[in-house]
CSV table of C-alpha atoms and ligand atoms in Angstrom, one decimal:
chain,number,residue,atom,x,y,z
A,24,MET,CA,0.0,0.0,0.0
A,25,SER,CA,1.5,3.3,-0.9
A,26,THR,CA,0.8,6.4,1.0
A,27,ALA,CA,-0.7,9.5,-0.7
A,28,LEU,CA,-0.9,11.6,2.4
A,29,GLU,CA,1.1,11.4,5.6
A,30,ILE,CA,0.6,13.8,8.5
A,31,ARG,CA,2.7,13.7,11.6
A,32,GLY,CA,2.3,15.7,14.7
A,33,ALA,CA,0.4,18.5,13.0
A,34,THR,CA,0.0,21.3,15.5
A,35,LYS,CA,-1.4,24.8,15.0
A,36,ALA,CA,-2.7,27.5,17.2
A,37,PHE,CA,-4.4,30.8,16.3
A,38,GLY,CA,-3.1,33.2,19.0
A,39,ASP,CA,-3.3,31.2,22.2
A,40,LYS,CA,-6.1,29.0,20.9
A,41,PRO,CA,-4.8,25.5,20.0
A,42,VAL,CA,-6.7,24.3,16.9
A,43,LEU,CA,-4.7,21.2,15.9
A,44,ARG,CA,-3.1,19.4,18.7
A,45,GLY,CA,-0.9,16.7,17.2
A,46,ILE,CA,-2.6,15.1,14.3
A,47,ASP,CA,-1.2,11.9,12.8
A,48,LEU,CA,-2.9,10.5,9.7
A,49,ASP,CA,-2.0,8.2,6.8
A,50,VAL,CA,-4.1,8.0,3.7
A,51,ALA,CA,-3.6,5.2,1.2
A,52,ARG,CA,-3.2,6.1,-2.4
A,53,GLY,CA,-6.5,5.9,-4.3
A,54,SER,CA,-8.6,5.6,-1.2
A,55,VAL,CA,-11.5,7.7,0.1
A,56,THR,CA,-11.2,9.1,3.6
A,57,VAL,CA,-14.1,11.0,5.2
A,58,ILE,CA,-13.3,13.4,8.1
A,59,LEU,CA,-16.2,14.0,10.5
A,60,GLY,CA,-16.4,16.2,13.6
A,61,PRO,CA,-18.2,19.0,15.3
A,62,SER,CA,-17.8,22.6,14.0
A,63,GLY,CA,-14.6,24.2,15.3
A,64,SER,CA,-12.8,20.8,15.7
A,65,GLY,CA,-10.0,21.9,13.2
A,66,LYS,CA,-11.1,20.0,10.1
A,67,SER,CA,-10.8,23.0,7.7
A,68,THR,CA,-7.5,24.1,9.3
A,69,LEU,CA,-6.1,20.6,8.7
A,70,LEU,CA,-7.2,20.5,5.0
A,71,ARG,CA,-5.8,24.1,4.5
A,72,ALA,CA,-2.5,23.1,6.0
A,73,ILE,CA,-2.3,20.3,3.4
A,74,ASN,CA,-2.7,22.8,0.6
A,75,HIS,CA,-0.4,25.6,1.9
A,76,LEU,CA,-3.3,27.8,3.0
A,77,GLU,CA,-2.2,27.6,6.6
A,78,LYS,CA,1.3,27.0,8.0
A,79,LEU,CA,1.7,24.4,10.8
A,80,ASP,CA,3.4,25.5,14.0
A,81,GLN,CA,4.9,22.0,14.4
A,82,GLY,CA,4.7,18.7,12.5
A,83,PHE,CA,4.7,18.0,8.8
A,84,VAL,CA,2.6,17.0,5.9
A,85,ARG,CA,3.8,14.8,3.0
A,86,VAL,CA,1.9,14.4,-0.2
A,87,ALA,CA,3.1,11.5,-2.4
A,88,GLY,CA,6.3,11.4,-0.3
A,89,GLU,CA,7.1,15.1,-0.7
A,90,LEU,CA,7.1,17.4,2.2
A,91,ILE,CA,4.6,20.2,1.9
A,92,GLY,CA,6.0,23.8,2.2
A,93,VAL,CA,9.5,22.8,3.3
A,94,LYS,CA,12.4,20.7,2.3
A,95,VAL,CA,15.0,19.0,4.5
A,96,LYS,CA,18.5,20.5,4.3
A,97,GLY,CA,20.8,18.5,6.5
A,98,ASP,CA,18.8,18.2,9.7
A,99,ARG,CA,16.9,21.5,9.1
A,100,PHE,CA,13.6,22.3,7.4
A,101,VAL,CA,13.9,25.0,4.8
A,102,GLU,CA,10.9,26.8,3.4
A,103,LEU,CA,10.2,26.3,-0.2
A,104,HIS,CA,10.1,29.2,-2.7
A,105,GLU,CA,6.8,30.4,-4.0
A,106,ARG,CA,7.3,28.7,-7.3
A,107,ASP,CA,7.8,25.3,-5.7
A,108,ILE,CA,4.8,25.9,-3.5
A,109,LEU,CA,2.7,26.5,-6.7
A,110,THR,CA,4.0,23.3,-8.2
A,111,GLN,CA,3.1,21.4,-5.1
A,112,ARG,CA,-0.3,23.0,-4.9
A,113,SER,CA,-1.0,22.0,-8.6
A,114,ARG,CA,-0.8,18.4,-7.4
A,115,ILE,CA,-3.6,18.9,-4.9
A,116,GLY,CA,-7.2,19.8,-5.9
A,117,PHE,CA,-9.3,21.7,-3.4
A,118,VAL,CA,-13.1,21.9,-3.5
A,119,PHE,CA,-14.5,24.5,-1.1
A,120,GLN,CA,-17.9,24.7,0.5
A,121,ALA,CA,-18.6,28.0,-1.3
A,122,PHE,CA,-17.6,26.8,-4.9
A,123,ASN,CA,-15.4,29.9,-5.4
A,124,LEU,CA,-15.8,30.0,-9.2
A,125,PHE,CA,-14.6,33.1,-11.0
A,126,PRO,CA,-17.8,35.0,-11.7
A,127,HIS,CA,-16.5,36.9,-14.8
A,128,LEU,CA,-15.3,33.7,-16.5
A,129,THR,CA,-17.3,31.2,-18.4
A,130,ILE,CA,-17.6,27.6,-17.1
A,131,LEU,CA,-15.1,26.4,-19.6
A,132,GLU,CA,-12.7,29.3,-18.7
A,133,ASN,CA,-13.1,28.5,-15.0
A,134,VAL,CA,-11.8,24.9,-15.7
A,135,THR,CA,-9.0,26.0,-18.0
A,136,GLU,CA,-7.8,28.9,-15.9
A,137,ALA,CA,-5.3,26.8,-13.9
A,138,PRO,CA,-3.7,24.9,-16.7
A,139,ILE,CA,-3.5,27.9,-19.0
A,140,SER,CA,-1.9,30.0,-16.2
A,141,LEU,CA,0.7,27.2,-15.8
A,142,ALA,CA,1.5,27.7,-19.5
A,143,ARG,CA,0.0,24.3,-20.6
A,144,ASP,CA,-1.2,24.0,-24.2
A,145,VAL,CA,-4.4,26.0,-24.6
A,146,ALA,CA,-6.2,23.7,-27.1
A,147,GLU,CA,-5.3,20.6,-25.1
A,148,SER,CA,-6.5,22.3,-21.9
A,149,ARG,CA,-9.8,23.1,-23.5
A,150,GLU,CA,-10.2,19.6,-24.8
A,151,LYS,CA,-9.5,18.2,-21.4
A,152,ALA,CA,-11.8,20.6,-19.7
A,153,LEU,CA,-14.7,19.7,-22.0
A,154,ILE,CA,-14.1,16.0,-21.2
A,155,LEU,CA,-14.3,16.7,-17.5
A,156,LEU,CA,-17.4,18.9,-17.9
A,157,ASP,CA,-19.0,16.0,-19.7
A,158,ARG,CA,-17.9,13.7,-16.9
A,159,VAL,CA,-19.7,15.9,-14.3
A,160,GLY,CA,-22.7,16.2,-16.6
A,161,LEU,CA,-22.3,19.8,-17.7
A,162,ALA,CA,-20.8,19.7,-21.2
A,163,ASP,CA,-23.8,21.8,-22.4
A,164,LYS,CA,-22.9,24.6,-19.9
A,165,ALA,CA,-19.4,25.3,-21.2
A,166,ALA,CA,-20.3,28.8,-22.5
A,167,ALA,CA,-22.5,29.8,-19.5
A,168,TYR,CA,-21.4,31.9,-16.6
A,169,PRO,CA,-21.5,30.7,-12.9
A,170,ARG,CA,-24.5,32.9,-12.0
A,171,GLN,CA,-26.6,31.0,-14.6
A,172,LEU,CA,-26.0,27.7,-12.9
A,173,SER,CA,-27.6,26.2,-9.7
A,174,GLY,CA,-25.4,25.7,-6.7
A,175,GLY,CA,-25.1,22.0,-7.4
A,176,GLN,CA,-24.0,22.7,-11.0
A,177,GLN,CA,-21.5,25.2,-9.8
A,178,GLN,CA,-20.0,22.7,-7.3
A,179,ARG,CA,-19.8,20.1,-10.1
A,180,VAL,CA,-17.8,22.7,-12.1
A,181,ALA,CA,-15.6,23.2,-9.1
A,182,ILE,CA,-14.9,19.5,-9.1
A,183,ALA,CA,-14.1,19.5,-12.8
A,184,ARG,CA,-11.7,22.4,-12.1
A,185,ALA,CA,-10.1,20.5,-9.3
A,186,LEU,CA,-9.5,17.5,-11.6
A,187,VAL,CA,-8.0,19.3,-14.6
A,188,LEU,CA,-4.4,19.2,-13.4
A,189,GLU,CA,-4.8,15.5,-12.6
A,190,PRO,CA,-4.0,15.9,-8.9
A,191,GLU,CA,-2.7,13.1,-6.7
A,192,LEU,CA,-5.1,14.2,-4.0
A,193,ILE,CA,-8.3,16.1,-3.9
A,194,LEU,CA,-9.5,17.7,-0.7
A,195,PHE,CA,-13.2,18.5,-0.3
A,196,ASP,CA,-14.2,20.8,2.6
A,197,GLU,CA,-17.9,20.3,3.2
A,198,PRO,CA,-18.7,20.3,-0.5
A,199,THR,CA,-22.5,20.1,-0.1
A,200,SER,CA,-23.2,22.1,3.1
A,201,ALA,CA,-23.9,25.3,1.2
A,202,LEU,CA,-26.4,23.6,-1.1
A,203,ASP,CA,-30.2,23.3,-1.0
A,204,PRO,CA,-31.0,19.7,0.1
A,205,GLU,CA,-32.3,18.7,-3.3
A,206,LEU,CA,-29.0,19.5,-4.9
A,207,VAL,CA,-26.8,17.6,-2.5
A,208,ARG,CA,-27.2,14.2,-4.2
A,209,GLU,CA,-25.9,15.3,-7.7
A,210,VAL,CA,-22.7,16.5,-6.1
A,211,LEU,CA,-22.2,13.5,-3.9
A,212,ASP,CA,-22.8,11.3,-7.0
A,213,VAL,CA,-20.0,13.0,-8.8
A,214,ILE,CA,-17.7,12.6,-5.9
A,215,SER,CA,-18.7,8.9,-5.6
A,216,GLY,CA,-17.8,8.5,-9.3
A,217,LEU,CA,-14.3,9.6,-8.6
A,218,ALA,CA,-13.8,6.8,-6.0
A,219,GLY,CA,-11.7,3.9,-7.2
A,220,THR,CA,-10.4,5.9,-10.2
A,221,GLY,CA,-6.9,6.2,-8.6
A,222,THR,CA,-7.2,9.7,-7.3
A,223,THR,CA,-7.0,10.0,-3.5
A,224,LEU,CA,-10.0,11.7,-1.9
A,225,VAL,CA,-10.2,13.3,1.5
A,226,VAL,CA,-13.7,14.6,2.2
A,227,VAL,CA,-14.9,16.6,5.2
A,228,THR,CA,-18.6,16.1,5.3
A,229,HIS,CA,-21.6,15.4,7.6
A,230,GLU,CA,-23.2,13.2,5.0
A,231,ILE,CA,-23.2,9.9,6.9
A,232,GLY,CA,-24.9,7.9,4.1
A,233,PHE,CA,-22.2,9.0,1.7
A,234,ALA,CA,-19.5,8.1,4.2
A,235,ARG,CA,-21.0,4.7,4.7
A,236,GLU,CA,-21.3,3.9,1.0
A,237,VAL,CA,-18.1,5.5,-0.3
A,238,ALA,CA,-15.4,5.9,2.4
A,239,ASP,CA,-12.6,3.4,2.9
A,240,ARG,CA,-11.7,5.1,6.2
A,241,VAL,CA,-13.7,7.4,8.5
A,242,VAL,CA,-11.8,9.8,10.8
A,243,PHE,CA,-13.5,11.5,13.7
A,244,MET,CA,-12.0,14.7,14.9
A,245,ASP,CA,-12.8,16.7,18.0
A,246,GLU,CA,-11.0,19.7,19.6
A,247,GLY,CA,-8.0,19.4,17.4
A,248,VAL,CA,-7.3,15.7,17.8
A,249,ILE,CA,-8.3,12.5,16.0
A,250,VAL,CA,-10.5,10.8,18.5
A,251,GLU,CA,-10.8,7.6,16.5
A,252,GLN,CA,-10.7,6.3,13.0
A,253,GLY,CA,-11.7,3.1,11.3
A,254,THR,CA,-13.9,1.6,8.6
A,255,PRO,CA,-17.4,3.1,8.2
A,256,ALA,CA,-18.8,0.0,9.9
A,257,GLU,CA,-16.4,0.4,12.9
A,258,ILE,CA,-17.1,4.1,13.3
A,259,PHE,CA,-20.9,4.1,12.6
A,260,ASP,CA,-21.9,0.7,14.1
A,261,THR,CA,-19.4,0.3,16.9
A,262,PRO,CA,-17.8,3.6,17.8
A,263,SER,CA,-15.5,3.1,20.7
A,264,HIS,CA,-15.2,6.6,22.1
A,265,PRO,CA,-18.0,8.4,24.0
A,266,ARG,CA,-17.3,11.6,22.0
A,267,THR,CA,-17.9,9.8,18.7
A,268,ARG,CA,-21.1,8.3,20.0
A,269,GLU,CA,-22.3,11.6,21.2
A,270,PHE,CA,-21.5,13.3,17.9
A,271,LEU,CA,-23.2,10.5,15.9
A,272,SER,CA,-26.3,10.6,18.0
A,273,ARG,CA,-26.7,14.3,16.9
A,274,VAL,CA,-26.1,13.8,13.2
A,275,LEU,CA,-27.6,10.4,12.5
B,314,ADP,P1,-13.9,23.1,11.5
B,314,ADP,O1,-13.6,23.2,10.0
B,314,ADP,O2,-13.8,21.8,12.1
B,314,ADP,O3,-15.3,23.7,11.8
B,314,ADP,P2,-11.8,25.1,11.7
B,314,ADP,O4,-10.6,24.5,11.3
B,314,ADP,O5,-12.5,26.0,10.7
B,314,ADP,O6,-12.8,24.0,12.3
B,314,ADP,O7,-11.6,26.0,13.0
B,314,ADP,C1,-11.1,25.5,14.2
B,314,ADP,C2,-11.0,26.7,15.2
B,314,ADP,O8,-10.0,27.6,14.7
B,314,ADP,C3,-12.3,27.4,15.3
B,314,ADP,O9,-12.4,27.8,16.7
B,314,ADP,C4,-12.0,28.7,14.5
B,314,ADP,O10,-12.7,29.7,15.0
B,314,ADP,C5,-10.5,28.9,14.6
B,314,ADP,N1,-10.0,29.5,13.4
B,314,ADP,C6,-10.0,29.0,12.2
B,314,ADP,N2,-9.3,29.8,11.3
B,314,ADP,C7,-8.9,30.9,12.0
B,314,ADP,C8,-8.1,32.1,11.8
B,314,ADP,N3,-7.7,32.3,10.5
B,314,ADP,N4,-7.9,32.9,12.8
B,314,ADP,C9,-8.3,32.6,14.0
B,314,ADP,N5,-9.0,31.5,14.4
B,314,ADP,C10,-9.3,30.7,13.4
B,315,MG,MG1,-14.8,23.7,8.4
């Protein structure tokens, strides 16, 4: 089993408030990991640290074996240059709760923006974007603008955009929690469709049904620590920690 994501001793405080208190996590390549936990438990901060949006105070993150944000020089960690950070980030897709599409760009342009800004071939980038839009069921919306799409459609575009650079890892931070209930399914179905295709998925979500069906591993976080982790059956049917049981009794 090769490891797509390795986190060791991840620690982060905002001011004097500890938010991550020593997180260790291994995610197998090609697997689906769901992270659950109450609001404020540090889930978003953890995902953001994986993608250089936050800097850890202590500990490290490796994606596909490569240290994120730093390299080792002798026995010291040295910060990477901005250019290297951009390269690392291009290997990690990120899907936010709030879609974050560029409002002034068409759907196709939203998907091709990253590859074109990285000086990839324009015609090839467009072709690939159209294939991905087809895969998320939105080939007919290529020329539309984000405001003309429903929230569920916009989030599917955001997923196509996250896929376009063929990342090793895609991070989803509550991808359906800003959606009207009737639009949740179409987005979860697209994410489910990515499972088993080789890309590693880490999904923060409260959608327990999705986690049960699709996750290989479920991780429960509370107050900046991983309280327990296991298969969906272990976590949902026989949770061993009272905090997990208490949380599940509220969301199930
Ligand atoms: P979750 O995603 O599990 O709800 P977060 O990682 O967003 O949790 O937040 C964990 C804690 O860190 C919360 O108490 C939040 O208020 C705090 N926090 C998050 N980001 C910042 C920030 N940039 N500055 C100060 N506090 C923050
Ligand atoms: Mg969050």
